Coordinates of C-alpha atoms and ligand atoms in Angstrom, one line a residue:
X1 CA 104.9 99.5 142.7
X2 CA 102.0 100.8 142.0
X3 CA 100.2 103.8 142.4
X4 CA 103.6 106.1 144.0
X5 CA 102.4 108.7 145.9
X6 CA 102.9 111.4 143.2
X7 CA 104.3 114.1 146.0
X8 CA 106.9 111.2 146.4
X9 CA 107.5 110.4 142.7
X10 CA 108.8 114.0 141.3
X11 CA 111.2 114.1 144.5
X12 CA 112.7 111.5 143.5
X13 CA 113.1 112.7 139.9
X14 CA 113.9 116.5 141.1
X15 CA 116.0 114.8 142.8
X16 CA 117.9 111.6 140.1
X17 CA 117.8 115.6 138.1
X18 CA 119.8 116.7 140.4
X19 CA 122.7 113.9 140.9
X20 CA 122.8 112.4 137.6
X21 CA 122.7 108.0 138.9
X22 CA 123.3 105.8 136.2
X23 CA 120.2 103.6 137.9
X24 CA 117.4 104.0 140.1
X25 CA 116.8 100.8 143.0
X26 CA 113.6 101.2 145.0
X27 CA 114.0 99.0 147.8
X28 CA 111.7 96.7 148.8
X29 CA 113.5 96.2 151.8
X30 CA 113.8 91.5 151.1
X31 CA 115.8 89.6 152.6
X32 CA 117.0 88.7 149.1
X33 CA 118.0 92.3 147.8
X34 CA 120.3 92.8 151.2
X35 CA 122.1 89.2 149.8
X36 CA 122.4 90.8 146.9
X37 CA 123.3 94.5 148.0
X38 CA 126.3 91.6 150.9
X39 CA 127.7 90.6 147.6
X40 CA 127.6 93.2 145.6
X41 CA 129.6 94.8 148.7
X42 CA 132.0 92.0 149.3
X43 CA 133.3 92.2 145.2
X44 CA 133.5 95.9 145.8
X45 CA 135.6 96.1 148.8
X46 CA 133.0 97.7 150.5
X47 CA 132.3 95.0 152.8
X48 CA 135.0 91.9 153.7
X49 CA 133.8 88.6 155.0
X50 CA 134.2 87.3 159.1
X51 CA 134.6 83.4 159.5
X52 CA 130.8 82.0 159.0
X53 CA 132.5 79.2 161.3
X54 CA 132.2 81.5 163.9
X55 CA 130.2 84.2 162.8
X56 CA 128.1 83.6 161.0
X57 CA 126.1 85.9 158.7
X58 CA 128.2 88.3 160.1
X59 CA 130.5 91.0 158.0
X60 CA 133.2 93.8 158.5
X61 CA 132.9 96.9 156.6
X62 CA 136.7 99.4 156.7
X63 CA 136.0 102.9 156.8
X64 CA 137.4 106.6 155.1
X65 CA 140.2 106.8 158.3
X66 CA 139.1 110.3 158.6
X67 CA 134.8 109.4 158.6
X68 CA 134.8 107.7 162.1
X69 CA 132.2 109.5 164.2
X70 CA 129.5 112.0 164.7
X71 CA 130.9 115.7 163.5
X72 CA 128.9 117.6 165.3
X73 CA 130.9 121.1 164.4
X74 CA 129.1 120.2 161.0
X75 CA 125.7 119.6 162.3
X76 CA 123.7 122.5 161.4
X77 CA 119.5 123.4 162.1
X78 CA 117.7 125.2 158.7
X79 CA 114.8 127.3 160.9
X80 CA 113.9 130.2 158.7
X81 CA 115.4 132.3 162.0
X82 CA 118.3 131.7 164.1
X83 CA 116.2 132.1 167.1
X84 CA 114.5 129.0 166.4
X85 CA 117.3 126.7 166.4
X86 CA 118.8 128.1 169.5
X87 CA 122.1 128.5 170.6
X88 CA 122.0 124.4 171.8
X89 CA 123.2 124.7 167.7
X90 CA 124.7 125.1 164.6
X91 CA 122.3 127.0 162.3
X92 CA 122.4 128.5 158.7
X93 CA 119.7 130.4 156.8
X94 CA 117.3 127.6 154.9
X95 CA 118.4 129.0 151.3
X96 CA 121.7 128.8 152.0
X97 CA 122.5 125.7 153.2
X98 CA 120.2 124.5 150.4
X99 CA 122.4 126.4 147.7
X100 CA 125.1 125.2 149.5
X101 CA 124.6 121.0 149.3
X102 CA 122.4 121.5 146.0
X103 CA 125.6 122.0 144.9
X104 CA 127.7 119.5 146.4
X105 CA 124.7 117.2 145.7
X106 CA 125.2 118.2 141.5
X107 CA 126.0 114.7 140.0
X108 CA 127.0 113.1 142.6
X109 CA 126.6 109.6 141.4
X110 CA 127.5 109.8 138.4
X111 CA 128.0 106.6 137.0
X112 CA 126.0 105.1 140.2
X113 CA 123.6 103.3 141.8
X114 CA 120.8 106.1 143.3
X115 CA 118.9 103.5 145.5
X116 CA 115.6 104.9 147.7
X117 CA 115.0 103.9 150.7
X118 CA 110.9 104.1 152.2
X119 CA 111.6 102.9 156.5
X120 CA 109.3 103.2 159.2
X121 CA 111.2 104.1 162.0
X122 CA 108.1 102.5 165.5
X123 CA 105.6 99.1 164.1
X124 CA 104.6 99.8 161.3
X125 CA 101.3 99.3 162.4
X126 CA 101.4 102.3 165.6
X127 CA 100.1 105.8 165.9
X128 CA 103.5 106.0 167.4
X129 CA 105.2 105.7 164.5
X130 CA 106.9 108.3 162.1
X131 CA 108.2 107.7 158.2
X132 CA 111.5 108.6 156.6
X133 CA 112.2 108.2 153.3
X134 CA 115.8 108.1 152.0
X135 CA 117.8 108.5 148.8
X136 CA 121.8 107.1 148.8
X137 CA 123.8 106.1 146.8
X138 CA 125.1 104.0 149.3
X139 CA 124.4 100.1 150.1
X140 CA 126.2 100.2 153.3
X141 CA 123.8 103.0 154.3
X142 CA 121.0 100.9 152.7
X143 CA 122.1 97.2 154.3
X144 CA 122.9 99.6 157.4
X145 CA 119.1 101.1 157.6
X146 CA 117.2 97.4 156.6
X147 CA 118.7 95.8 160.3
X148 CA 118.4 99.6 161.7
X149 CA 114.6 100.4 160.9
X150 CA 111.2 98.5 159.5
X151 CA 112.0 99.3 156.3
X152 CA 111.4 98.2 152.7
X153 CA 107.3 98.1 150.4
X154 CA 104.6 98.1 154.2
X155 CA 106.6 101.7 155.1
X156 CA 106.9 102.5 151.9
X157 CA 102.5 101.4 151.5
X158 CA 102.1 103.5 154.6
X159 CA 103.6 107.0 153.0
X160 CA 100.9 106.2 150.3
X161 CA 98.4 105.6 152.5
X162 CA 99.5 108.6 155.1
X163 CA 101.3 111.5 151.2
X164 CA 103.3 112.5 154.7
X165 CA 107.3 110.9 155.3
X166 CA 110.1 113.1 156.5
X167 CA 112.8 113.6 152.6
X168 CA 116.4 112.5 153.8
X169 CA 119.1 113.1 150.5
X170 CA 122.3 111.5 151.2
X171 CA 126.1 111.2 149.6
X172 CA 128.6 109.6 151.0
X173 CA 130.0 112.2 147.7
X174 CA 133.7 111.9 148.1
X175 CA 134.2 111.5 151.6
X176 CA 136.6 114.6 152.5
X177 CA 136.0 116.2 155.3
X178 CA 136.6 119.6 153.8
X179 CA 133.1 118.4 151.8
X180 CA 130.9 117.4 154.9
X181 CA 127.7 118.2 156.7
X182 CA 125.4 117.5 157.7
X183 CA 122.0 119.4 157.6
X184 CA 118.4 119.3 158.8
X185 CA 115.0 121.6 157.6
X186 CA 112.8 120.8 160.5
X187 CA 110.3 122.8 158.7
X188 CA 109.4 121.4 155.6
X189 CA 110.9 118.1 157.5
X190 CA 113.8 117.4 155.6
X191 CA 117.6 116.4 155.9
X192 CA 120.6 116.1 153.7
X193 CA 123.9 115.2 154.1
X194 CA 126.9 114.9 152.2
X195 CA 130.7 113.9 152.6
X196 CA 130.5 111.1 154.9
X197 CA 129.5 107.6 155.0
X198 CA 129.5 107.0 159.5
X199 CA 126.3 105.2 160.8
X200 CA 125.5 109.1 162.6
X201 CA 125.6 111.0 159.8
X202 CA 124.4 108.2 157.2
X203 CA 121.5 106.3 158.6
X204 CA 119.7 109.0 158.5
X205 CA 116.5 107.1 159.8
X206 CA 118.2 107.3 163.6
X207 CA 119.7 110.5 164.9
X208 CA 118.7 112.9 161.9
X209 CA 115.2 111.8 161.7
X210 CA 114.6 110.0 164.6
X211 CA 115.9 112.9 166.6
X212 CA 116.8 116.3 165.2
X213 CA 113.5 116.3 163.7
X214 CA 111.4 113.9 165.3
X215 CA 112.2 116.5 168.0
X216 CA 110.7 119.0 166.2
X217 CA 107.7 117.0 164.8
X218 CA 107.1 116.8 168.3
X219 CA 106.6 120.0 170.1
X220 CA 103.6 120.6 167.6
X221 CA 102.3 117.4 168.1
X222 CA 102.0 117.7 171.8
X223 CA 104.3 113.9 172.4
X224 CA 108.6 113.6 173.0
X225 CA 111.2 112.2 170.7
X226 CA 114.3 111.4 173.5
X227 CA 117.8 110.2 173.5
X228 CA 116.9 107.6 176.0
X229 CA 116.8 103.5 176.3
X230 CA 113.7 102.0 177.7
X231 CA 113.9 98.6 179.2
X232 CA 111.7 97.0 180.8
X233 CA 111.2 95.1 185.3
X234 CA 109.5 92.0 186.1
X235 CA 109.3 91.0 189.6
X236 CA 109.1 87.9 191.1
X237 CA 105.5 88.5 191.0
X238 CA 105.3 88.9 187.3
X239 CA 105.0 92.4 187.7
X240 CA 106.8 94.6 185.1
X241 CA 107.7 98.1 185.1
X242 CA 108.9 100.5 181.7
X243 CA 111.6 102.6 182.7
X244 CA 113.4 105.3 180.1
X245 CA 116.4 106.6 181.0
X246 CA 119.1 109.8 179.0
X247 CA 122.2 108.9 178.9
X248 CA 124.8 111.3 177.2
X249 CA 126.8 108.7 175.2
X250 CA 128.7 106.9 175.9
X251 CA 127.9 107.1 179.6
X252 CA 126.3 102.7 179.2
X253 CA 122.3 103.3 177.5
X254 CA 123.1 100.1 176.1
X255 CA 124.5 98.4 179.4
X256 CA 121.4 98.3 180.8
X257 CA 118.6 98.3 178.4
X258 CA 120.5 94.9 177.7
X259 CA 121.3 94.3 182.7
X260 CA 121.5 91.0 183.6
X261 CA 120.5 91.0 186.9
X262 CA 122.8 89.5 189.6
X263 CA 123.3 86.5 190.7
X264 CA 120.0 86.9 193.9
X265 CA 118.2 88.0 192.3
X266 CA 117.4 85.4 189.5
X267 CA 117.5 83.4 191.4
X268 CA 114.8 85.2 193.3
X269 CA 112.9 84.9 189.7
X270 CA 113.8 88.4 188.2
X271 CA 114.0 89.6 184.7
X272 CA 114.3 92.4 182.9
X273 CA 113.6 92.7 179.5
X274 CA 115.2 95.3 175.8
X275 CA 112.9 97.5 174.1
X276 CA 115.6 99.8 172.7
X277 CA 118.1 101.0 173.9
X278 CA 119.0 104.2 172.8
X279 CA 116.1 106.1 171.3
X280 CA 112.8 106.8 172.7
X281 CA 109.4 108.6 171.6
X282 CA 106.8 108.3 174.4
X283 CA 103.1 110.3 174.4
X284 CA 100.1 110.6 176.4
X285 CA 97.7 108.0 176.5
X286 CA 94.3 107.6 177.2
X287 CA 94.8 106.8 180.7
X288 CA 97.7 110.1 181.3
X289 CA 99.4 108.1 181.7
X290 CA 102.7 108.3 179.6
X291 CA 103.7 104.8 176.3
X292 CA 107.1 104.6 175.0
X293 CA 107.7 103.3 171.8
X294 CA 111.9 102.2 170.8
X295 CA 111.6 103.9 166.7
X296 CA 114.2 101.5 165.3
X297 CA 114.9 97.8 165.0
X298 CA 117.8 97.3 166.0
X299 CA 121.4 98.2 167.9
X300 CA 124.4 100.2 166.3
X301 CA 125.5 100.1 169.3
X302 CA 129.7 100.4 170.3
X303 CA 132.6 97.7 170.3
X304 CA 135.0 98.1 172.0
X305 CA 134.0 97.5 175.9
X306 CA 131.7 95.0 175.1
X307 CA 132.4 90.7 176.3
X308 CA 131.4 88.1 178.7
X309 CA 132.5 91.1 181.6
X310 CA 130.1 93.9 180.6
X311 CA 127.8 92.9 178.6
X312 CA 127.2 89.8 177.5
X313 CA 123.5 90.0 176.2
X314 CA 125.3 91.8 173.6
X315 CA 128.5 90.4 172.9
X316 CA 125.2 86.5 172.5
X317 CA 123.8 88.7 170.4
X318 CA 126.4 90.4 167.7
X319 CA 127.6 86.6 167.1
X320 CA 125.5 86.5 163.9
X321 CA 124.7 88.5 160.9
X322 CA 125.6 90.9 162.0
X323 CA 128.0 94.8 160.0
X324 CA 131.1 95.4 162.0
X325 CA 132.9 98.8 161.7
X326 CA 136.0 99.5 162.5
X327 CA 137.3 96.8 164.1
X328 CA 140.2 94.4 164.0
X329 CA 140.7 91.3 163.2
X330 CA 142.1 87.8 164.8
X331 CA 144.4 85.7 163.2
X332 CA 141.2 83.1 162.2
X333 CA 139.0 86.2 161.3
X334 CA 137.1 87.3 163.5
X335 CA 135.8 90.2 164.9
X336 CA 138.6 91.7 168.0
X337 CA 138.5 94.4 169.4
X338 CA 139.4 96.3 173.3
X339 CA 137.9 93.5 175.9
X340 CA 137.6 90.6 174.2
X341 CA 140.2 88.0 174.8
X342 CA 142.0 87.4 172.2
X343 CA 144.8 88.9 170.1
X344 CA 144.7 90.8 166.6
X345 CA 146.3 90.7 163.3
X346 CA 145.6 93.3 161.4
X347 CA 143.5 96.6 162.9
X348 CA 140.6 99.0 161.7
X349 CA 142.3 100.2 159.1
X350 CA 143.2 96.8 157.9
X351 CA 146.9 97.5 158.4
X352 CA 149.5 94.4 160.3
X353 CA 148.1 96.2 164.2
X354 CA 151.7 97.6 165.7
X355 CA 150.4 98.7 169.2
X356 CA 152.0 101.8 168.4
X357 CA 149.4 103.3 165.8
X358 CA 147.1 102.3 169.5
X359 CA 143.9 100.7 169.3
X360 CA 142.9 98.1 167.3
X361 CA 139.3 98.6 167.2
X362 CA 138.7 101.8 166.8
X363 CA 137.8 103.9 169.6
X364 CA 134.0 104.8 168.6
X365 CA 134.1 100.7 166.1
X366 CA 130.3 99.6 165.9
X367 CA 128.3 97.0 165.0
X368 CA 124.7 96.4 163.3
X369 CA 122.7 94.1 164.3
X370 CA 118.2 93.9 164.5
X371 CA 117.2 94.3 167.9
X372 CA 115.7 90.8 167.4
X373 CA 118.7 89.0 168.2
X374 CA 118.9 89.2 172.0
X375 CA 118.7 87.4 174.7
X376 CA 116.5 89.9 176.6
X377 CA 114.7 91.1 173.2
X378 CA 110.9 92.6 175.3
X379 CA 108.4 91.1 172.7
X380 CA 106.8 94.4 174.3
X381 CA 109.1 96.2 171.0
X382 CA 106.3 95.5 169.1
X383 CA 103.6 96.7 170.7
X384 CA 102.1 99.3 168.7
X385 CA 100.3 101.1 171.5
X386 CA 104.5 101.4 173.2
X387 CA 105.1 100.4 177.4
X388 CA 103.3 102.7 179.8
X389 CA 106.5 104.3 181.4
X390 CA 107.3 104.1 185.5
X391 CA 109.9 106.5 185.7
X392 CA 111.9 109.1 183.7
X393 CA 115.4 108.9 184.5
X394 CA 118.5 111.5 183.9
X395 CA 122.4 111.0 184.5
X396 CA 126.2 111.4 183.8
X397 CA 129.6 110.4 184.7
X398 CA 129.7 112.3 187.6
X399 CA 132.7 111.9 189.2
X400 CA 131.8 114.2 192.6
X401 CA 129.2 115.5 194.5
X402 CA 125.9 113.5 192.9
X403 CA 125.0 110.9 195.1
X404 CA 123.7 107.7 193.2
X405 CA 120.3 108.0 193.3
X406 CA 117.7 110.9 193.5
X407 CA 114.5 111.2 193.3
X408 CA 112.8 114.1 191.9
X409 CA 110.1 116.7 193.5
X410 CA 108.4 116.3 191.3
X411 CA 107.7 116.7 187.2
X412 CA 108.6 120.9 187.2
X413 CA 111.7 119.3 188.9
X414 CA 112.4 116.9 187.2
X415 CA 112.1 118.4 184.2
X416 CA 114.8 120.8 185.8
X417 CA 116.6 117.9 186.8
X418 CA 117.1 116.5 183.1
X419 CA 118.1 120.1 181.7
X420 CA 121.0 120.5 184.4
X421 CA 122.3 117.3 183.5
X422 CA 126.2 116.9 182.8
X423 CA 129.1 115.0 182.2
X424 CA 132.8 115.5 184.0
X425 CA 135.4 115.2 180.9
X426 CA 138.0 114.7 183.6
X427 CA 138.6 113.9 187.4
X428 CA 141.6 114.8 189.2
X429 CA 142.0 111.7 192.1
X430 CA 142.1 114.3 194.8
X431 CA 138.7 115.4 194.4
X432 CA 139.4 118.6 191.9
X433 CA 136.7 119.2 190.1
X434 CA 136.3 117.9 186.8
X435 CA 135.4 119.8 183.8
X436 CA 131.7 119.5 183.7
X437 CA 129.7 120.0 180.1
X438 CA 126.8 120.3 180.4
X439 CA 124.0 118.7 178.5
X440 CA 120.8 118.6 179.2
X441 CA 118.8 115.4 179.1
X442 CA 121.6 113.7 176.7
X443 CA 119.8 116.2 173.4
X444 CA 122.7 119.0 173.5
X445 CA 123.8 116.8 170.3
X446 CA 119.7 115.9 169.3
X447 CA 117.8 118.4 169.9
X448 CA 116.4 120.0 166.6
X449 CA 115.3 123.2 167.3
X450 CA 115.8 125.8 171.0
X451 CA 117.0 124.8 174.9
X452 CA 114.2 127.2 176.0
X453 CA 111.2 126.1 173.8
X454 CA 112.5 122.5 175.0
X455 CA 112.0 122.6 178.4
X456 CA 108.5 124.4 177.6
X457 CA 107.7 122.1 176.0
X458 CA 108.6 118.8 178.6
X459 CA 107.3 121.4 181.5
X460 CA 103.6 121.7 179.2
X461 CA 103.2 117.8 180.1
X462 CA 101.9 118.5 183.8
X463 CA 98.6 119.2 183.1
X464 CA 95.5 118.3 185.1
X465 CA 95.2 113.9 184.8
X466 CA 98.9 113.2 183.6
X467 CA 99.5 110.6 185.3
X468 CA 103.2 111.0 184.7
X469 CA 105.9 109.0 185.5
X470 CA 108.0 109.6 188.8
X471 CA 112.4 111.5 187.3
X472 CA 114.9 109.6 189.2
X473 CA 119.1 111.4 188.1
X474 CA 121.6 108.3 189.2
X475 CA 125.1 108.8 189.3
X476 CA 126.9 105.0 188.5
X477 CA 130.7 107.0 188.2
X478 CA 130.6 108.6 191.0
X479 CA 134.9 107.7 192.5
X480 CA 136.3 107.2 195.5
X481 CA 138.9 109.6 196.6
X482 CA 142.1 107.0 194.8
X483 CA 140.2 107.3 191.5
X484 CA 138.2 104.5 191.4
X485 CA 134.5 104.0 190.7
X486 CA 132.3 103.7 194.2
X487 CA 129.4 101.4 192.4
X488 CA 130.6 98.2 191.4
X489 CA 127.8 99.4 188.6
X490 CA 126.0 96.9 185.3
X491 CA 123.5 94.4 186.7
X492 CA 123.9 95.7 189.8
X493 CA 122.2 98.9 189.5
X494 CA 119.5 96.9 188.8
X495 CA 119.4 97.7 193.0
X496 CA 118.7 100.8 192.3
X497 CA 115.9 100.3 189.8
X498 CA 114.3 97.6 192.2
X499 CA 113.8 101.1 194.5
X500 CA 112.3 103.6 192.1
X501 CA 109.4 100.8 191.9
X502 CA 109.6 100.9 196.2
X503 CA 109.0 104.5 195.5
X504 CA 106.4 104.3 192.2
X505 CA 104.4 101.5 194.6
X506 CA 104.9 103.3 197.2
X507 CA 106.4 100.7 199.7
X508 CA 109.9 102.4 200.2
X509 CA 109.5 105.8 202.3
X510 CA 112.7 108.2 201.4
X511 CA 114.7 110.5 202.6
X512 CA 112.8 114.3 201.9
X513 CA 115.9 116.2 201.1
X514 CA 117.0 119.2 199.4
X515 CA 118.1 117.7 196.8
X516 CA 115.0 115.6 196.4
X517 CA 114.6 112.1 197.9
X518 CA 117.5 109.3 198.6
X519 CA 116.6 106.0 199.9
X520 CA 116.6 105.3 203.4
X521 CA 119.0 103.2 205.4
X522 CA 117.7 99.9 203.9
X523 CA 115.8 100.8 201.2
X524 CA 118.5 100.1 198.7
X525 CA 119.4 96.7 199.5
X526 CA 123.8 96.7 200.6
X527 CA 124.4 93.4 202.2
X528 CA 126.3 90.8 199.8
X529 CA 128.0 94.2 198.4
X530 CA 130.9 93.8 200.8
X531 CA 130.9 98.7 200.3
X532 CA 132.1 100.1 203.7
X533 CA 130.6 101.7 205.6
X534 CA 132.5 105.5 204.7
X535 CA 131.7 104.4 200.6
X536 CA 128.4 104.1 201.4
X537 CA 128.4 107.2 203.2
X538 CA 130.0 108.5 199.9
X539 CA 127.5 107.6 198.0
X540 CA 124.1 108.8 199.8
X541 CA 125.7 112.0 201.1
X542 CA 123.5 115.6 200.2
X543 CA 126.7 118.3 201.0
X544 CA 125.5 121.3 201.0
X545 CA 128.3 123.5 200.5
X546 CA 128.6 121.6 197.4
X547 CA 124.8 121.7 196.0
X548 CA 124.5 124.9 196.8
X549 CA 127.8 125.9 194.2
X550 CA 126.4 123.5 191.7
X551 CA 123.0 125.5 191.7
X552 CA 124.1 128.6 191.0
X553 CA 126.5 126.9 187.9
X554 CA 122.6 125.5 187.3
X555 CA 121.2 129.2 187.2
X556 CA 124.2 130.6 185.5
X557 CA 123.7 127.8 182.8
X558 CA 119.8 128.6 182.5
X559 CA 120.7 132.2 182.3
X560 CA 122.5 131.6 179.0
X561 CA 119.9 130.5 176.8
X562 CA 117.7 133.9 177.3
X563 CA 114.5 135.3 177.5
X564 CA 112.9 131.8 175.7
X565 CA 114.2 130.4 179.2
X566 CA 110.5 129.6 181.4
X567 CA 109.9 131.1 184.0
X568 CA 108.9 128.0 186.5
X569 CA 112.8 125.9 186.0
X570 CA 114.6 129.4 186.6
X571 CA 112.7 129.5 189.8
X572 CA 112.1 125.4 190.4
X573 CA 116.3 126.2 191.2
X574 CA 115.3 128.8 193.1
X575 CA 113.7 127.1 195.4
X576 CA 115.8 124.5 195.4
X577 CA 118.7 126.8 196.3
X578 CA 116.6 128.8 199.2
X579 CA 116.1 124.8 200.6
X580 CA 119.6 123.9 200.9
X581 CA 120.0 127.6 202.5
X582 CA 117.3 127.1 204.9
X583 CA 118.2 123.6 205.8
X584 CA 122.2 125.1 206.1
X585 CA 121.0 127.5 209.1
X586 CA 117.9 125.7 210.8
X587 CA 119.8 123.1 212.4
Ligands
GTP1 P1 125.6 105.8 173.0 O1 125.3 104.4 172.4 O2 127.1 106.4 171.9 O3 124.7 106.7 173.1 O4 126.3 105.5 173.6 P2 125.2 104.7 175.6 O5 124.8 105.8 176.5 O6 125.2 103.1 174.8 O7 127.5 104.0 176.3 P3 127.4 102.5 176.6 O8 126.2 101.0 177.3 O9 128.0 102.0 175.4 O10 128.5 102.6 177.2 C1 129.2 102.9 177.6 C2 130.5 103.0 178.3 O11 130.4 103.5 179.5 C3 131.5 101.0 178.4 O12 132.6 101.9 178.3 C4 130.9 100.9 179.6 O13 131.2 100.1 180.4 C5 130.4 102.2 180.4 N1 129.4 101.6 181.9 C6 128.7 102.0 181.4 N2 127.6 100.9 182.4 C7 128.5 101.5 183.5 C8 128.0 101.1 185.0 O14 126.6 100.9 185.3 N3 129.3 102.2 186.0 C9 130.1 101.9 185.2 N4 131.0 102.4 186.1 N5 130.8 101.8 183.9 C10 129.5 101.3 183.0
MN2 MN1 123.2 107.1 170.9
MN3 MN1 124.0 102.4 173.1

């Protein structure tokens, strides 16, 4: 490439002087470049070929056994002041963090190739998209970034045009957990990651850029970067509503994004379109509605539990051209994980499978695959303007108290509902209250700045002329006395999404309660589900005493963010608490 942006060339030169690689390779994102990398990794053992008859183009990567997940305790947000990072983040002063990281990077690429990866998060021609460059010494990272982002020449051309980009420096280092840090400098649009090859720590376009840095950028530029799936629901009349939903990790985003309608719905002509399964960038359009893009081009999904019974769409997506990380393999060299039929012979660490060593596939084993391979992939995922969002959904694992679905009164109430979001970690079968971890908007590990400022930013979208989506809360994880889930979930979640769309379209009256609007009997189709009366009552019950305690806990949680918590949210918490109180005294 001829005319490289001076700032980009200068940064690459500086990094090369620090890390001292044997070679520098600028990635063009081509198929031949990918194939060369694969061949090289097959030789070094970074990749292992899987059965090419059953899984063409599929490979296995085994990570270091101590490097298998995101490391929240080693992840820092390095803003100038500690206050700006907020109590929701670990903080280090930028000068100290740079010094610490640069000492680690000193000479770390000696004898290795340094890859320069220009990438674009979002459709390459989209005004909502943002670009970055990741420098890494890991060919595995290059191969994954090619699938997860729009990588290569087109991204570099956009960077040269715009002149700005997020700088991400990564080295796998020695994979020593004692020498592992993921540092973010949002004010400098910079990321430095050392000592891990794991996806969330090493594929810097994903959580580091598209959530932590982007959420910070979004605050100053008037948009939102969220941990949300985006799904299109097409009704039998051919009208499609797009819904964005935030659930914490492992609470069902990928599953909802690829939902398969129940048989009767399919026959009636309902269709589901997958736009994104993990990250959503949204901003107001000229008509006042929120428009969203999926900044990613692929899925980095959890393998265990993915099966024909739970998510057949995901299973057919990963039948070819997929990189598997830390799964097990069968006797005939097919990828395997818990939930699939068949038997593993080799576990995720390459040992002969022995149940005494635990699961055959690591519980956080993943697949990396192009989004376009999904049978329900929405062509609107390439729409430069994004898709208009009709509803925003929050949810988590709440074994008790929280009904199947309710609608927030308005935007302000919706922001409170999102802020109060949480998942219960344990659930006593007898209904004793579990340990609740608040995870506001599912962004606890990913908001790149103070949560108080983040909620204020959310509130700021409520402006004259805005046509904001309705906000809902769902709970697919309500449990009965026997500890079993009360709601069938998965495909049947479409019934709940249909009610949301009916509310948006003004077709369902709903039942107004102090906590929000719930479906009136008959507004959600339940007849063919064989749920007993008691189950239905529980799923749609508002327990006033329980909610009064919940509101008090939410109030304490808001207080924990101090001065920066917007007073509007405190007021809103008070309003709901008062409504509960008034409803209890008026018969
Ligand atoms: P990240 O990719 O880590 O952000 O997680 P995710 O939100 O995409 O989670 P995923 O879709 O991979 O689902 C995680 C777990 O939730 C799996 O064990 C699923 O089987 C389970 N799950 C998903 N949807 C439902 C549902 O509707 N009901 C029940 N009971 N379980 C569900
Ligand atoms: Mn996620
Ligand atoms: Mn997912």
